[in-house]
């Protein structure tokens, strides 16, 4: 017997429909946000744009963006279920966000790459800030 899997679809996140699945994607990647779903929900609600990758009814990926709507967009939390990584889902999620804030209108698109994810962003055409003689600064609890 052959099992036919539904296609992966990228759609705007609808928290009533997708929130449980979004938390599961964070949890499956062992991101601490999953331990505090209320704060995560607030973060997504206050983001400018959030998208999910779905396979049928299941959420298999998530990403969000925060923007001033004119010059800058900050991309955050790109996550794909571990068992479905390296199948092009992350690329589709990032493309959806970057297309929403095109370089024809926006001055810069920026993100902080997790350790190990640098190659992914390079593959998508993003460039480390150091390449422009710029330095990114950060304060984080993860130091
Ligand atoms: C990083 C992540 C979102 C990538 O999603 P994905 O669906 O596996 O990536 P894709 O399959 O769309 O990969 C797109 C391209 O990047 C490459 N790539 C993916 N992950 C990579 C990595 N960690 N290092 C180097 N290249 C990578 C793929 O091989 C593919 O290359 P191609 O253009 O030759 O086909 C996913 O691995 C993930 O959820 N990781 C855990 C959470 C995380 O660290 N997120 C990043 C937050 S900054």
Short mmCIF file of C-alpha atoms and ligand atoms in Angstrom, two decimals:
data_model
loop_
_atom_site.label_atom_id
_atom_site.label_comp_id
_atom_site.label_asym_id
_atom_site.label_seq_id
_atom_site.Cartn_x
_atom_site.Cartn_y
_atom_site.Cartn_z
CA UNK A 1 0.00 0.00 0.00
CA UNK A 2 1.27 3.49 -0.84
CA UNK A 3 0.63 6.36 1.55
CA UNK A 4 0.16 9.67 -0.24
CA UNK A 5 1.30 12.61 1.87
CA UNK A 6 -0.48 15.93 1.44
CA UNK A 7 1.58 18.77 -0.03
CA UNK A 8 3.31 21.30 2.23
CA UNK A 9 1.48 24.65 2.23
CA UNK A 10 2.75 28.00 3.56
CA UNK A 11 -0.03 30.18 5.00
CA UNK A 12 -0.36 33.06 7.43
CA UNK A 13 -0.56 31.71 10.97
CA UNK A 14 -4.07 31.62 12.45
CA UNK A 15 -3.54 31.21 16.18
CA UNK A 16 -6.98 29.68 16.78
CA UNK A 17 -6.15 26.91 14.30
CA UNK A 18 -2.38 26.61 14.49
CA UNK A 19 -1.15 27.62 17.95
CA UNK A 20 -1.02 24.11 19.45
CA UNK A 21 0.95 22.91 16.43
CA UNK A 22 3.27 25.92 16.58
CA UNK A 23 4.12 25.16 20.23
CA UNK A 24 4.81 21.57 19.21
CA UNK A 25 7.29 22.74 16.56
CA UNK A 26 9.16 24.80 19.21
CA UNK A 27 9.03 21.86 21.64
CA UNK A 28 10.28 19.35 19.06
CA UNK A 29 13.30 21.62 18.46
CA UNK A 30 13.83 21.96 22.25
CA UNK A 31 13.39 25.72 22.19
CA UNK A 32 12.53 27.11 25.61
CA UNK A 33 9.63 29.19 24.26
CA UNK A 34 7.54 26.01 24.42
CA UNK A 35 7.76 26.06 28.21
CA UNK A 36 5.88 29.35 28.30
CA UNK A 37 3.05 29.14 25.74
CA UNK A 38 1.32 32.29 27.00
CA UNK A 39 4.37 34.44 26.36
CA UNK A 40 4.91 32.73 23.01
CA UNK A 41 1.33 33.51 22.01
CA UNK A 42 1.87 37.17 22.93
CA UNK A 43 5.11 37.24 20.91
CA UNK A 44 3.34 35.88 17.85
CA UNK A 45 0.31 38.14 18.26
CA UNK A 46 2.58 41.19 18.44
CA UNK A 47 4.74 40.10 15.50
CA UNK A 48 4.04 41.83 12.20
CA UNK A 49 3.61 38.65 10.20
CA UNK A 50 3.77 34.97 11.14
CA UNK A 51 3.54 31.98 8.83
CA UNK A 52 3.16 28.25 9.23
CA UNK A 53 4.05 25.36 6.96
CA UNK A 54 1.30 22.78 7.11
CA UNK A 55 1.02 19.24 5.86
CA UNK A 56 -2.70 18.58 5.85
CA UNK A 57 -3.85 19.77 9.28
CA UNK A 58 -0.42 19.36 10.91
CA UNK A 59 1.86 22.34 11.51
CA UNK A 60 5.34 21.27 10.39
CA UNK A 61 7.12 24.64 10.37
CA UNK A 62 6.87 28.20 11.62
CA UNK A 63 8.50 31.60 11.13
CA UNK A 64 7.72 35.20 12.09
CA UNK A 65 8.77 38.73 11.27
CA UNK A 66 8.73 42.09 13.03
CA UNK A 67 8.80 45.22 10.90
CA UNK A 68 8.38 48.99 11.00
CA UNK A 69 6.53 48.62 7.69
CA UNK A 70 8.88 50.99 5.86
CA UNK A 71 12.62 50.38 6.20
CA UNK A 72 13.47 47.37 8.32
CA UNK A 73 12.32 43.84 9.00
CA UNK A 74 13.67 41.47 11.62
CA UNK A 75 13.13 37.76 10.96
CA UNK A 76 12.89 35.42 13.95
CA UNK A 77 12.20 31.86 15.00
CA UNK A 78 12.41 29.84 11.80
CA UNK A 79 11.67 26.30 12.85
CA UNK A 80 10.90 23.05 11.05
CA UNK A 81 10.00 19.72 12.67
CA UNK A 82 13.31 17.82 12.96
CA UNK A 83 12.09 14.83 10.96
CA UNK A 84 11.10 17.10 8.04
CA UNK A 85 14.21 19.28 7.90
CA UNK A 86 16.33 19.48 4.73
CA UNK A 87 13.29 19.16 2.48
CA UNK A 88 12.95 22.80 1.47
CA UNK A 89 10.38 23.83 4.10
CA UNK A 90 12.66 26.32 5.87
CA UNK A 91 13.53 27.91 2.53
CA UNK A 92 9.81 28.32 1.69
CA UNK A 93 9.09 29.89 5.09
CA UNK A 94 11.92 32.42 4.78
CA UNK A 95 10.99 33.22 1.16
CA UNK A 96 7.42 33.98 2.23
CA UNK A 97 8.67 36.43 4.86
CA UNK A 98 11.30 38.09 2.65
CA UNK A 99 8.83 38.46 -0.24
CA UNK A 100 6.47 40.27 2.13
CA UNK A 101 9.17 42.89 2.83
CA UNK A 102 10.89 43.20 -0.59
CA UNK A 103 14.25 44.92 -1.01
CA UNK A 104 12.68 47.24 -3.61
CA UNK A 105 10.87 48.94 -0.73
CA UNK A 106 12.74 48.01 2.44
CA UNK A 107 16.27 49.06 3.36
CA UNK A 108 17.29 45.92 5.19
CA UNK A 109 16.20 42.47 6.25
CA UNK A 110 18.05 41.20 9.30
CA UNK A 111 18.17 38.14 11.53
CA UNK A 112 20.35 36.47 14.12
CA UNK A 113 21.44 33.00 12.99
CA UNK A 114 21.57 30.24 15.59
CA UNK A 115 24.81 28.29 15.79
CA UNK A 116 24.76 25.73 12.99
CA UNK A 117 22.20 27.62 10.89
CA UNK A 118 24.66 30.02 9.20
CA UNK A 119 24.94 27.81 6.11
CA UNK A 120 21.16 27.76 5.72
CA UNK A 121 20.98 31.55 5.56
CA UNK A 122 23.94 31.76 3.20
CA UNK A 123 22.12 29.33 0.89
CA UNK A 124 19.16 31.73 0.89
CA UNK A 125 21.35 34.64 -0.22
CA UNK A 126 21.71 36.45 3.09
CA UNK A 127 25.13 37.84 3.92
CA UNK A 128 26.89 38.16 7.33
CA UNK A 129 26.89 41.81 8.46
CA UNK A 130 30.71 41.71 8.71
CA UNK A 131 30.84 41.51 4.90
CA UNK A 132 29.71 45.15 4.83
CA UNK A 133 32.17 46.33 7.46
CA UNK A 134 29.27 46.44 9.93
CA UNK A 135 29.16 44.86 13.38
CA UNK A 136 25.98 43.53 14.95
CA UNK A 137 25.71 43.92 18.73
CA UNK A 138 23.51 41.90 21.05
CA UNK A 139 22.66 41.42 24.71
CA UNK A 140 21.24 38.00 25.44
CA UNK A 141 20.56 35.72 28.36
CA UNK A 142 22.15 32.87 26.38
CA UNK A 143 25.74 34.14 26.77
C1 LIG B 1 17.47 25.95 10.07
C2 LIG B 1 16.17 25.29 9.57
C3 LIG B 1 15.00 26.25 9.76
C4 LIG B 1 16.34 24.99 8.07
O1 LIG B 1 15.13 24.48 7.56
P1 LIG B 1 15.11 23.30 6.51
O2 LIG B 1 13.73 23.06 6.08
O3 LIG B 1 15.87 22.14 7.06
O4 LIG B 1 15.99 23.94 5.34
P2 LIG B 1 15.81 23.73 3.76
O5 LIG B 1 15.63 22.28 3.48
O6 LIG B 1 14.79 24.65 3.23
O7 LIG B 1 17.26 24.16 3.27
C5 LIG B 1 17.52 25.17 2.27
C6 LIG B 1 18.98 25.04 1.88
O8 LIG B 1 19.81 25.28 3.02
C7 LIG B 1 20.62 24.13 3.31
N1 LIG B 1 20.67 23.97 4.75
C8 LIG B 1 19.64 23.71 5.57
N2 LIG B 1 20.06 23.68 6.85
C9 LIG B 1 21.38 23.93 6.82
C10 LIG B 1 22.40 24.03 7.80
N3 LIG B 1 22.10 23.88 9.10
N4 LIG B 1 23.65 24.30 7.41
C11 LIG B 1 23.97 24.46 6.10
N5 LIG B 1 23.04 24.40 5.10
C12 LIG B 1 21.77 24.12 5.46
C13 LIG B 1 19.91 22.97 2.64
O9 LIG B 1 20.79 21.93 2.32
C14 LIG B 1 19.33 23.65 1.39
O10 LIG B 1 20.39 23.79 0.44
P3 LIG B 1 20.15 23.73 -1.16
O11 LIG B 1 19.84 25.14 -1.54
O12 LIG B 1 21.43 23.25 -1.70
O13 LIG B 1 19.00 22.80 -1.42
C15 LIG B 1 15.91 23.94 10.28
O14 LIG B 1 17.07 23.15 10.20
C16 LIG B 1 15.52 24.09 11.74
O15 LIG B 1 14.34 24.19 12.08
N6 LIG B 1 16.53 24.07 12.65
C17 LIG B 1 16.28 24.14 14.10
C18 LIG B 1 15.86 25.53 14.53
C19 LIG B 1 16.86 26.58 14.11
O16 LIG B 1 18.04 26.53 14.47
N7 LIG B 1 16.37 27.56 13.37
C20 LIG B 1 17.18 28.67 12.90
C21 LIG B 1 16.93 29.82 13.78
S1 LIG B 1 18.06 31.15 13.47
#
